[in-house]
N, CA, C and O of each residue as an XYZ file, in Angstrom:
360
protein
N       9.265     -2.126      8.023
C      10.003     -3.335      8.194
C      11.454     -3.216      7.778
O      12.172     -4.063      8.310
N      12.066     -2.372      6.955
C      13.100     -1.766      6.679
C      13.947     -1.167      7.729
O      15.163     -1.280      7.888
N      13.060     -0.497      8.428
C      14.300      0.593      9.594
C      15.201     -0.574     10.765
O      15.013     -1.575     11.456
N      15.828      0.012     10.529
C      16.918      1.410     10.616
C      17.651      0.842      9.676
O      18.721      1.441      9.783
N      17.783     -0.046      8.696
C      19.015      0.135      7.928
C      18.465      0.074      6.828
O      19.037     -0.882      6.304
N      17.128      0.764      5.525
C      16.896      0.660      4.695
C      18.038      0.505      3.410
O      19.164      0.994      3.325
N      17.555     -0.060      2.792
C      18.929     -0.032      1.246
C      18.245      0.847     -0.009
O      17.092      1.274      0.047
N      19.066      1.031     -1.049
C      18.554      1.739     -2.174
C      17.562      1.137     -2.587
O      16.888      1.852     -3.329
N      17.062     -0.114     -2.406
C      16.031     -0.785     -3.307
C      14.807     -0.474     -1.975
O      13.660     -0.438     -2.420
N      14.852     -0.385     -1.358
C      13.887     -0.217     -0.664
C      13.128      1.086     -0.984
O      11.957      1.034     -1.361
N      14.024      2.685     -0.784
C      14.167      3.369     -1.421
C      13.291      3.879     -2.448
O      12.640      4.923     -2.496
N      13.419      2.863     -3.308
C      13.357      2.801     -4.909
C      11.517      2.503     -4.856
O      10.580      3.077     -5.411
N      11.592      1.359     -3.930
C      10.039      0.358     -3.541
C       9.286      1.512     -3.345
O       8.346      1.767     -4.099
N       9.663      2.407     -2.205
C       8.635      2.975     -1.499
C       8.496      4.021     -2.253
O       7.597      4.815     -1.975
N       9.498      4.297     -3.564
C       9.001      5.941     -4.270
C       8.214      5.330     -5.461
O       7.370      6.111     -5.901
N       8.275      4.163     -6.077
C       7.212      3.221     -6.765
C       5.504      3.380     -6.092
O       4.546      3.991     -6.565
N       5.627      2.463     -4.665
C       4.249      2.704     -4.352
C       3.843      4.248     -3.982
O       2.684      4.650     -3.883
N       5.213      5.156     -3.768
C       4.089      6.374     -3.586
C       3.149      7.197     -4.831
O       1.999      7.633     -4.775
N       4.327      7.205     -6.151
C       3.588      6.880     -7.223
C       2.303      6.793     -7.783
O       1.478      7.575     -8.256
N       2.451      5.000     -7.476
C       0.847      4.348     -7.521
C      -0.326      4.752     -7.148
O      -1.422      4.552     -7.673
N       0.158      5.737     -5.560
C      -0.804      5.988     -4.786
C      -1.330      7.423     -5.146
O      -2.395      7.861     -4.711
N      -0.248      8.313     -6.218
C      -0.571      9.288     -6.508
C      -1.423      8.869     -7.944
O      -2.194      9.762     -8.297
N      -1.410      7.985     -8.587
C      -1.849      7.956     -9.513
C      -3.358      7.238     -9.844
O      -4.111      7.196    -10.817
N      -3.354      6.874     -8.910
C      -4.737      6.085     -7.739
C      -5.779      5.869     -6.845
O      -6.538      4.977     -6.467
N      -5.372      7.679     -6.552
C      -6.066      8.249     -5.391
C      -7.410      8.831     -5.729
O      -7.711      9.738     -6.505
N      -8.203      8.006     -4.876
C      -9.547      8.788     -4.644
C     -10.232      9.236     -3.023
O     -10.316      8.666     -1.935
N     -10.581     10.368     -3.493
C     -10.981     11.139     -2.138
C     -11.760     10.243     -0.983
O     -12.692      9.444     -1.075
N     -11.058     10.670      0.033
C     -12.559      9.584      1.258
C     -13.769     10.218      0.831
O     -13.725     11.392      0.462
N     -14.709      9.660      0.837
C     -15.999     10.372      1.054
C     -16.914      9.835      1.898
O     -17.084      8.624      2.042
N     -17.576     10.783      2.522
C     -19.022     10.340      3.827
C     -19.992     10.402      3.359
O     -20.396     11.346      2.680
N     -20.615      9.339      3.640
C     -21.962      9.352      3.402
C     -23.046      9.927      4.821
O     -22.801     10.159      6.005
N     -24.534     10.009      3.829
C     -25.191     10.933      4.774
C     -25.933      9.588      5.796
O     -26.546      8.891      4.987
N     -26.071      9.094      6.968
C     -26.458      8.583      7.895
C     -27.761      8.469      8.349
O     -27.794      9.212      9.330
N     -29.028      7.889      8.183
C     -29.977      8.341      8.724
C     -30.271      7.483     10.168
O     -29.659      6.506     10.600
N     -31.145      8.028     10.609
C     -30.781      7.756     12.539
C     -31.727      6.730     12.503
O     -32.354      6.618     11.449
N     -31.982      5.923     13.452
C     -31.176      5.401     14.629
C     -29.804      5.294     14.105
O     -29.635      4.990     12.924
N     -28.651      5.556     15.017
C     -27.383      5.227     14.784
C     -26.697      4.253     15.829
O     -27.320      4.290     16.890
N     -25.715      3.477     15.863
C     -24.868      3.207     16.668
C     -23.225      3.660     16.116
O     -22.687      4.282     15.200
N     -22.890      2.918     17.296
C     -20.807      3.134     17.222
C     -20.270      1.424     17.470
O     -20.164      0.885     18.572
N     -20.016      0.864     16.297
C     -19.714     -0.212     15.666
C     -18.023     -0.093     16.149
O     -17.494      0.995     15.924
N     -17.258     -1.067     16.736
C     -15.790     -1.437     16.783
C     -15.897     -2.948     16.806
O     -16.542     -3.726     17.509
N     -15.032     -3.107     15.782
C     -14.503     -4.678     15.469
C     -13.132     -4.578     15.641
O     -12.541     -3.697     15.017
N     -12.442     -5.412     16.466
C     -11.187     -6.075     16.597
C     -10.854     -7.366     16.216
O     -11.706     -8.234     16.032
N      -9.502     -7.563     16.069
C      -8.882     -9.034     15.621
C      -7.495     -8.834     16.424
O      -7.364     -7.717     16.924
N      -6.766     -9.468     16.559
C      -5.330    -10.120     16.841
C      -4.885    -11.207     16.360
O      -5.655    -12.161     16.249
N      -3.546    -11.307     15.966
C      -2.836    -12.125     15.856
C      -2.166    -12.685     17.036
O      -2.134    -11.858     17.947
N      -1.556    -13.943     17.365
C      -0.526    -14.441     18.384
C       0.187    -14.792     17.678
O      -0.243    -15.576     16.832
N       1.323    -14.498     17.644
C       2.842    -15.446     17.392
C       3.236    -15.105     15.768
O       3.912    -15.814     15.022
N       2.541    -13.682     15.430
C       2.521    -13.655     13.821
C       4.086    -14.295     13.097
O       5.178    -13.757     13.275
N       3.887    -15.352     12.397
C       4.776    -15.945     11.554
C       6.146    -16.085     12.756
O       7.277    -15.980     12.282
N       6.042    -16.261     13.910
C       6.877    -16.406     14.586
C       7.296    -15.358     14.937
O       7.466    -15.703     16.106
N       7.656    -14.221     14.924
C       7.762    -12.679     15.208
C       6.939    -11.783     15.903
O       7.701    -11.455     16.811
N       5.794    -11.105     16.108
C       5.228    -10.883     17.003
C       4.192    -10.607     16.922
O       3.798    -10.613     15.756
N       3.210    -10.241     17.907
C       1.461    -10.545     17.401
C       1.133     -9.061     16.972
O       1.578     -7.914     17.018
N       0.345     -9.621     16.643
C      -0.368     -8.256     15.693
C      -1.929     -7.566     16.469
O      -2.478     -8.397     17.193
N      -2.488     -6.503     16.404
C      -3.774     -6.543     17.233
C      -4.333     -5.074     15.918
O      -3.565     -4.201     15.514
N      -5.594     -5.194     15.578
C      -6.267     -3.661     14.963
C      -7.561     -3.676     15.418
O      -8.357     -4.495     15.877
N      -7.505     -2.241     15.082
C      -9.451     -2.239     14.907
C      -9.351     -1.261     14.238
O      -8.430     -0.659     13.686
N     -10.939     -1.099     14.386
C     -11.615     -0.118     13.249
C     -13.485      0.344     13.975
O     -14.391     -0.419     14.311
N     -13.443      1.368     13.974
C     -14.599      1.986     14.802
C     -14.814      2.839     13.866
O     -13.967      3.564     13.344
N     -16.791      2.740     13.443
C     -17.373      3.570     13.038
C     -18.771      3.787     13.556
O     -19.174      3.157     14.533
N     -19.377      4.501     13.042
C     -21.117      5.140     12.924
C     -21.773      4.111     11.726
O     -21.342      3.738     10.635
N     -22.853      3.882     12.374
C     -23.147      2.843     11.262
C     -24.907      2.858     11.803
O     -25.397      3.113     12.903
N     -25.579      2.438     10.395
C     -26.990      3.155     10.792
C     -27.547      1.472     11.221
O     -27.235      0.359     10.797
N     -28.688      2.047     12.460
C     -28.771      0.693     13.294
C     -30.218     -0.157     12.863
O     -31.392     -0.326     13.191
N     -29.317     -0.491     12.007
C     -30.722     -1.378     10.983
C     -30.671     -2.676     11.979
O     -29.672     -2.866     12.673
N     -31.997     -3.718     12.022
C     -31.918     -4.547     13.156
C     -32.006     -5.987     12.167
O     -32.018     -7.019     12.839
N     -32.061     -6.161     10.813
C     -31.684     -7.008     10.132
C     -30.302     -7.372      9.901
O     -30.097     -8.483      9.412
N     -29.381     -6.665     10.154
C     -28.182     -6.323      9.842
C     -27.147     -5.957     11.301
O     -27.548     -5.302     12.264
N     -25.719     -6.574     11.163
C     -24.881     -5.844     12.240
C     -24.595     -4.732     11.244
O     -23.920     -5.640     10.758
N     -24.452     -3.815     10.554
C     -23.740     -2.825     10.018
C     -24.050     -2.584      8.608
O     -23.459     -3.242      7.751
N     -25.081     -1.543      8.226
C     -25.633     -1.319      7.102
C     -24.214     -0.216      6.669
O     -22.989     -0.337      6.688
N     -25.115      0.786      6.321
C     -24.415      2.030      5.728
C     -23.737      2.133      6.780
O     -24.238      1.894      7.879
N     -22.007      2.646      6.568
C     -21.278      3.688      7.505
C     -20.319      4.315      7.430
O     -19.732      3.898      6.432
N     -19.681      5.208      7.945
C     -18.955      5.689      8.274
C     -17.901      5.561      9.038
O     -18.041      5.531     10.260
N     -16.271      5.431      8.260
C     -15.458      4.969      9.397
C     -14.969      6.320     10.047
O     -14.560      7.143      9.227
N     -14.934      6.733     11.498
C     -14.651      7.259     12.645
C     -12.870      6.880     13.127
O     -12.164      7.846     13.414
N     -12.318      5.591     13.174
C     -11.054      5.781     13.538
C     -10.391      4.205     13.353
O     -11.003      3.209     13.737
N      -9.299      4.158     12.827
C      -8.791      2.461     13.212
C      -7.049      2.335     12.866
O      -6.327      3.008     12.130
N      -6.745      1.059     13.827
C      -5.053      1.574     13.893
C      -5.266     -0.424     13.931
O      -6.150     -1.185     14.323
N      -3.987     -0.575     13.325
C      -2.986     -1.959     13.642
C      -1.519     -1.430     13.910
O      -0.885     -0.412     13.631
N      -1.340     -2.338     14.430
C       0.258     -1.758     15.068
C       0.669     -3.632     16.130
O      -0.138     -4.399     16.656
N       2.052     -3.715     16.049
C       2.653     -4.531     16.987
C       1.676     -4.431     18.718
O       1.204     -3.415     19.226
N       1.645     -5.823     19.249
C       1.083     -5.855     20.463
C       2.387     -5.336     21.140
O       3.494     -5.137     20.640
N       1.897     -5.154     22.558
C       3.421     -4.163     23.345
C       3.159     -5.246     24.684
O       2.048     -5.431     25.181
N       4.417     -5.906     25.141
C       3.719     -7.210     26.245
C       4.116     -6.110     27.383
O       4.681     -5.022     27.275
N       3.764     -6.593     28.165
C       4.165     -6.424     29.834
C       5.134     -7.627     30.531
O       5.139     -8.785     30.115
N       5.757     -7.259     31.397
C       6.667     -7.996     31.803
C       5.587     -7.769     33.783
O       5.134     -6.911     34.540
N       5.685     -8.664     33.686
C       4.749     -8.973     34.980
C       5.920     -9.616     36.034
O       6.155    -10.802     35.805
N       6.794     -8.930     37.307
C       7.555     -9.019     38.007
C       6.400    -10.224     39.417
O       6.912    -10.599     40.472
């Protein structure tokens, strides 16, 4: 949210939280899966975030396919948020 013209305090912010994150860090770890399995993706979006622009993520994993449950034990596989990108429709 800084670029392109970050300042020293920003700087300053981001060598703080890297820090934190060194001082904080614990390893991912996987757990072991037993089968039946599925491939679990949940999405969300934002529209109009705070007036600025929408937001969209997900998150996709392995997740063991218990039928009491959407999503017992799992494993996350992949997930991104990032700005929506519009189309201009001529």
């Amino acid at each position: 949210g800084c670029l392109p013209k970050p300042t020293w305090g920003d700087l300053v912010r981001l060598n703080n939280n890297l820090q934190l994150l060194k001082d904080t860090y614990v390893p991912l770890q996987y757990q072991k899966l037993s089968e039946p399995l599925r491939i679990l993706t949940v999405s969300d979006s934002s529209f109009g975030n705070s007036g600025k622009y929408s937001q969209n993520g997900y998150i996709t994993m392995f997740c063991s396919a218990d039928e009491d449950c959407l999503c017992g034990k799992f494993n996350v596989v992949d997930f991104k948020s990032n700005k929506s990108k519009f189309l201009k429709i001529h």
